C-alpha atoms as a PDB file:
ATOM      1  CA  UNK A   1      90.276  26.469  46.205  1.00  0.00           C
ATOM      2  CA  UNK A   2      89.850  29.256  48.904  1.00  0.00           C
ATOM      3  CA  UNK A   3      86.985  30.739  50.527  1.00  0.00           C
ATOM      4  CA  UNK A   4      86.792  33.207  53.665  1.00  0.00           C
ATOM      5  CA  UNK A   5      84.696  35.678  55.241  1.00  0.00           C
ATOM      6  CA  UNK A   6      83.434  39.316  54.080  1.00  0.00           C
ATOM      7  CA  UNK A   7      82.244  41.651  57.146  1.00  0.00           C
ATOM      8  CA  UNK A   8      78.926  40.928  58.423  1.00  0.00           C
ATOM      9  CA  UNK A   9      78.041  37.501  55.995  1.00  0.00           C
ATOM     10  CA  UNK A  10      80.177  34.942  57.220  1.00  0.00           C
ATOM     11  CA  UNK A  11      81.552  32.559  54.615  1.00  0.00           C
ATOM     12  CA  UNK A  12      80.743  34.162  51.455  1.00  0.00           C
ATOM     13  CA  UNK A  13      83.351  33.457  48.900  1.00  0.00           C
ATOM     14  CA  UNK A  14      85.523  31.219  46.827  1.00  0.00           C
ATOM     15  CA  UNK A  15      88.132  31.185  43.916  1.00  0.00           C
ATOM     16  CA  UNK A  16      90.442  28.632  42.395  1.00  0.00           C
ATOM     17  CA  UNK A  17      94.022  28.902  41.105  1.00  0.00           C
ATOM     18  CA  UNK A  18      95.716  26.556  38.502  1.00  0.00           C
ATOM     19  CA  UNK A  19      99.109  27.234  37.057  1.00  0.00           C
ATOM     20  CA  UNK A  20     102.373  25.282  36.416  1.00  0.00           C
ATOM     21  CA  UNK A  21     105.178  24.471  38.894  1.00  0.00           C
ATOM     22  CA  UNK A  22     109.305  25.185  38.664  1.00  0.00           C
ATOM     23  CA  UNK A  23     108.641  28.387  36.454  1.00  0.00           C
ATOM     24  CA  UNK A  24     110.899  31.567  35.889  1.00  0.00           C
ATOM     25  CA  UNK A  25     112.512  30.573  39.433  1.00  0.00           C
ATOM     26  CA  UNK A  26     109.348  30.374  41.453  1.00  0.00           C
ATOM     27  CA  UNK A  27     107.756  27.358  42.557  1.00  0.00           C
ATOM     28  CA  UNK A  28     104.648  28.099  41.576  1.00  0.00           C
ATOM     29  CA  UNK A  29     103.310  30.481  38.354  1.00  0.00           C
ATOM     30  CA  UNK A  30      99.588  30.585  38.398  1.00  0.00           C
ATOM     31  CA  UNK A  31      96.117  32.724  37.433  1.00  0.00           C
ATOM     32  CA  UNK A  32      93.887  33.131  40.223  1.00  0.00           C
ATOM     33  CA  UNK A  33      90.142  33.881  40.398  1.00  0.00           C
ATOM     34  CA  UNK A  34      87.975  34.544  43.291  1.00  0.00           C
ATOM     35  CA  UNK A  35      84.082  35.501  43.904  1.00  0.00           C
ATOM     36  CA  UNK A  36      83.111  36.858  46.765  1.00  0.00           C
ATOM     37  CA  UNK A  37      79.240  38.227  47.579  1.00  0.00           C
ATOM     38  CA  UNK A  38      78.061  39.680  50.831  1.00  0.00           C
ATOM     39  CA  UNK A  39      74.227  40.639  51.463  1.00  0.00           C
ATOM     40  CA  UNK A  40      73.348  42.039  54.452  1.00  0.00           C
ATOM     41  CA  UNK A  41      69.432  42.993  54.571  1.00  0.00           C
ATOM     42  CA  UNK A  42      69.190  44.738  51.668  1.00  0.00           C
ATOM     43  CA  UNK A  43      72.822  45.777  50.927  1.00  0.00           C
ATOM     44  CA  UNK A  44      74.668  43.627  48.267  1.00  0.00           C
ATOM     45  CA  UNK A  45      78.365  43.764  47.189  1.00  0.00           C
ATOM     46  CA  UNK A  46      80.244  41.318  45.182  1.00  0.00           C
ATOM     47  CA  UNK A  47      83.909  41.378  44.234  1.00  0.00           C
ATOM     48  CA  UNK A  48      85.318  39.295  41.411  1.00  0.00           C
ATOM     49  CA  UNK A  49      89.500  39.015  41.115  1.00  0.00           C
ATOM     50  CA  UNK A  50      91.519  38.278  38.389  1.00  0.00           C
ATOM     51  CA  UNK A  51      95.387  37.647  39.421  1.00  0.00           C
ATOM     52  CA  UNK A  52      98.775  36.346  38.666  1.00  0.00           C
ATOM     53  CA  UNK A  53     100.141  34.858  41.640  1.00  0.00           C
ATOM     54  CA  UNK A  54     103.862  33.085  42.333  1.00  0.00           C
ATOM     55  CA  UNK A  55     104.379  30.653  44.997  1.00  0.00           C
ATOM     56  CA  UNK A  56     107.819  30.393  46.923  1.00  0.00           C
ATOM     57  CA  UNK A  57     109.352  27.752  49.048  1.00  0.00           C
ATOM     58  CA  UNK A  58     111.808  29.099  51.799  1.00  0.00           C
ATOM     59  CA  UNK A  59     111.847  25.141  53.671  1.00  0.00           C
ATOM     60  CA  UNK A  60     111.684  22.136  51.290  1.00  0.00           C
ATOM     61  CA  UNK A  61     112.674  20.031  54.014  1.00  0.00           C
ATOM     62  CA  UNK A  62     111.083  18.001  55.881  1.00  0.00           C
ATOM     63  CA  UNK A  63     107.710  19.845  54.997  1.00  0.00           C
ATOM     64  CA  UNK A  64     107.092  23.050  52.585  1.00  0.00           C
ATOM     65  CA  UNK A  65     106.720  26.213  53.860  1.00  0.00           C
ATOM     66  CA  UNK A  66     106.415  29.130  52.010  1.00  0.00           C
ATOM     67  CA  UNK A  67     104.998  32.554  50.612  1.00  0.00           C
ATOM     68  CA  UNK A  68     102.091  33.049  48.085  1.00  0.00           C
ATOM     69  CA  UNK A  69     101.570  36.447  46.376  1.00  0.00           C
ATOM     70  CA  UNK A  70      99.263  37.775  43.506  1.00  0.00           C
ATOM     71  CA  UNK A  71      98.625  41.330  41.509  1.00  0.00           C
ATOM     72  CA  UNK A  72      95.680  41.690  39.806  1.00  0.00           C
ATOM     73  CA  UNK A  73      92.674  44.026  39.053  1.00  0.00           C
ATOM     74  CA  UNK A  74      89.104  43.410  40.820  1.00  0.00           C
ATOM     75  CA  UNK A  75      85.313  44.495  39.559  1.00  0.00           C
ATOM     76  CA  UNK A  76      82.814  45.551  42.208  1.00  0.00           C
ATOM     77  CA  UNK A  77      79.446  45.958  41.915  1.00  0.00           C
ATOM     78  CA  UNK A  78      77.220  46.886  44.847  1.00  0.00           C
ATOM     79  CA  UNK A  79      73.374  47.394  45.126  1.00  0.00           C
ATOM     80  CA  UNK A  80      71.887  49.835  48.056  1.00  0.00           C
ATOM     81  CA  UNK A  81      67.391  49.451  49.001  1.00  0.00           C
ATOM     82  CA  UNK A  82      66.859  51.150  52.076  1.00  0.00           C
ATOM     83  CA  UNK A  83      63.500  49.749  53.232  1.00  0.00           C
ATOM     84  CA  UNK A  84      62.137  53.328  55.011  1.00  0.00           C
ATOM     85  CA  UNK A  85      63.967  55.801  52.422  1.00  0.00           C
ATOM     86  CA  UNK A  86      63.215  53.807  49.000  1.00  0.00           C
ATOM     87  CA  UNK A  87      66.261  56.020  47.648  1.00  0.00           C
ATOM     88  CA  UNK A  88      67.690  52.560  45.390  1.00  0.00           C
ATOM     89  CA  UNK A  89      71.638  53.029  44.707  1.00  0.00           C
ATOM     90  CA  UNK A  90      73.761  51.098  42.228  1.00  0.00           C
ATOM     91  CA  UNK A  91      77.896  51.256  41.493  1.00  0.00           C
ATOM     92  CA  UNK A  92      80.505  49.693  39.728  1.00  0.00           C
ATOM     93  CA  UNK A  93      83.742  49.763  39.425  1.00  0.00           C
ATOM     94  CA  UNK A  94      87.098  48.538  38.852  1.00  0.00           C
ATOM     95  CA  UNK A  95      90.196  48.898  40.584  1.00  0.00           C
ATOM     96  CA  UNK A  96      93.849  47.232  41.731  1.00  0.00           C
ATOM     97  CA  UNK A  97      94.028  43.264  43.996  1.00  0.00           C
ATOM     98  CA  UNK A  98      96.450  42.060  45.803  1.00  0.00           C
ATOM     99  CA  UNK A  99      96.921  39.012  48.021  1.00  0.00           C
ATOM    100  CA  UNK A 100      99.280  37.170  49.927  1.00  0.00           C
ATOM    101  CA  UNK A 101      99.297  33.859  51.739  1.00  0.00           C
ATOM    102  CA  UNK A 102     101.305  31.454  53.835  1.00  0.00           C
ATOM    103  CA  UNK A 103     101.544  27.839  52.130  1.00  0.00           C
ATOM    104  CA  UNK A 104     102.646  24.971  53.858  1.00  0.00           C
ATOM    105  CA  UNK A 105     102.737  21.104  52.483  1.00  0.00           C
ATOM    106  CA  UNK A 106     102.999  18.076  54.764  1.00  0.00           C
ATOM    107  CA  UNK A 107     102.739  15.894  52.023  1.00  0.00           C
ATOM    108  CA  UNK A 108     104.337  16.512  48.468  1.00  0.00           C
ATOM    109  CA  UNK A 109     100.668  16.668  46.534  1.00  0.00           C
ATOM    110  CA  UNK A 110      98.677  18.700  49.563  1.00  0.00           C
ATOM    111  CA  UNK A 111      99.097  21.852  50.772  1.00  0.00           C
ATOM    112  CA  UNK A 112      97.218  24.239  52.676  1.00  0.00           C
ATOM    113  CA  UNK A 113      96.837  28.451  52.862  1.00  0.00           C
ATOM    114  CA  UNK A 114      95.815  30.963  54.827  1.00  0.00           C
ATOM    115  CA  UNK A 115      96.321  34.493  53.679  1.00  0.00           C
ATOM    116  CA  UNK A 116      94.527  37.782  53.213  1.00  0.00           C
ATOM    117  CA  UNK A 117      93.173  39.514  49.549  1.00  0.00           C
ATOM    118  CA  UNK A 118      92.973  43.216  49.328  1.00  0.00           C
ATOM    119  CA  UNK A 119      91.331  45.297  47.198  1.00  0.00           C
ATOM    120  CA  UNK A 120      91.663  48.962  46.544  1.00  0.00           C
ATOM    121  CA  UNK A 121      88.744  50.601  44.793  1.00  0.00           C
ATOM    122  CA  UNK A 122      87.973  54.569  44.490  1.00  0.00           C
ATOM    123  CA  UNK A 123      85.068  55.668  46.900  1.00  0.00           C
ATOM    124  CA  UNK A 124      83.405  57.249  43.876  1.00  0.00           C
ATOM    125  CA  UNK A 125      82.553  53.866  42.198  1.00  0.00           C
ATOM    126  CA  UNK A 126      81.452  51.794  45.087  1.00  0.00           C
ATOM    127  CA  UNK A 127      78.448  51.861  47.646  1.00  0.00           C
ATOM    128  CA  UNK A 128      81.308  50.417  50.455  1.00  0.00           C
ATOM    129  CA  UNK A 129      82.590  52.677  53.583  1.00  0.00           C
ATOM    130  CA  UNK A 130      85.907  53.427  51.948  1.00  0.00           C
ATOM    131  CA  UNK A 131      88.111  52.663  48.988  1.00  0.00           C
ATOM    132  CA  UNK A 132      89.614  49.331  50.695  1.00  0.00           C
ATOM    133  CA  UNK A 133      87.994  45.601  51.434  1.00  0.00           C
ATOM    134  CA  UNK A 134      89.726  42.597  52.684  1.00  0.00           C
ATOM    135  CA  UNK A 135      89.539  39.111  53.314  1.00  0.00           C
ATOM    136  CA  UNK A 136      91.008  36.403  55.425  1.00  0.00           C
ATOM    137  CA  UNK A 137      91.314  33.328  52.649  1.00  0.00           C
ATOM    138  CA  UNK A 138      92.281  29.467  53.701  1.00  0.00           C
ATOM    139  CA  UNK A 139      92.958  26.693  50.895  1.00  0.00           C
ATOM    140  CA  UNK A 140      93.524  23.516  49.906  1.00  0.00           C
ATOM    141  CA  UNK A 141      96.257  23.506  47.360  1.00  0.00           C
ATOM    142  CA  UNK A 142      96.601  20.177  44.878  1.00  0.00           C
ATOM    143  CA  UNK A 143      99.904  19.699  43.154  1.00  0.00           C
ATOM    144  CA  UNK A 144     100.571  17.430  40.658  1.00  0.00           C
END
């Protein structure tokens, strides 16, 4: 599971990854999924992410330490009701995810992760600033 923060809404997010371990020489193949929403008086965006991710160890000894990263497409959709103007604005959109993430295990069944997610968007289909968000994402990984 990871969650982190979106500008200006604190912690506003969350996703989940499950996959398989010791595949196609990585450590780690897996899907990953994340939600994130940020509302900020009346402006609301949300980002969804769908992504293949790999996990590799560089230490195995005594403790894990390695690399996370995942490719992926995200969906935006943002709403815009200035209270004085009354102009409402909608978007969506689609557009390219990436992520990547330190991992580290003290134990051989619990890991942790902090990384950042990226998403590029065109300006045209979105409501945000410009055609990039991020997010700083921490973890708790399970393996079995």
């Amino acid at each position: 599971f990871k969650i982190g923060p979106y500008f200006g809404s604190g912690i506003s997010g969350g996703g989940l990854q499950l996959g398989a371990t010791d595949v196609l020489g990585l450590d780690a193949l897996y899907l990953s999924y994340s939600h994130t929403s940020a509302e900020l008086l009346w402006d609301k965006d949300r980002l969804k992410t769908y992504r293949v991710g790999g996990q590799y160890h560089f230490i195995d000894q005594p403790i894990k330490f390695g690399l996370q990263l995942e490719a992926g497409v995200v969906e935006y959709e943002g709403y815009r009701e200035p209270i004085f103007s009354g102009d409402t604005r909608y978007a969506e959109g689609t557009g390219a995810s990436f992520s990547a993430a330190w991992v580290v295990f003290p134990t051989d069944n619990i890991g942790f992760r902090l990384g950042g997610d990226f998403n590029y968007i065109d300006k045209k289909k979105t409501l945000l600033e410009n055609n990039w968000s991020a997010t700083l994402s921490t973890g708790i990984i399970f393996h079995f």
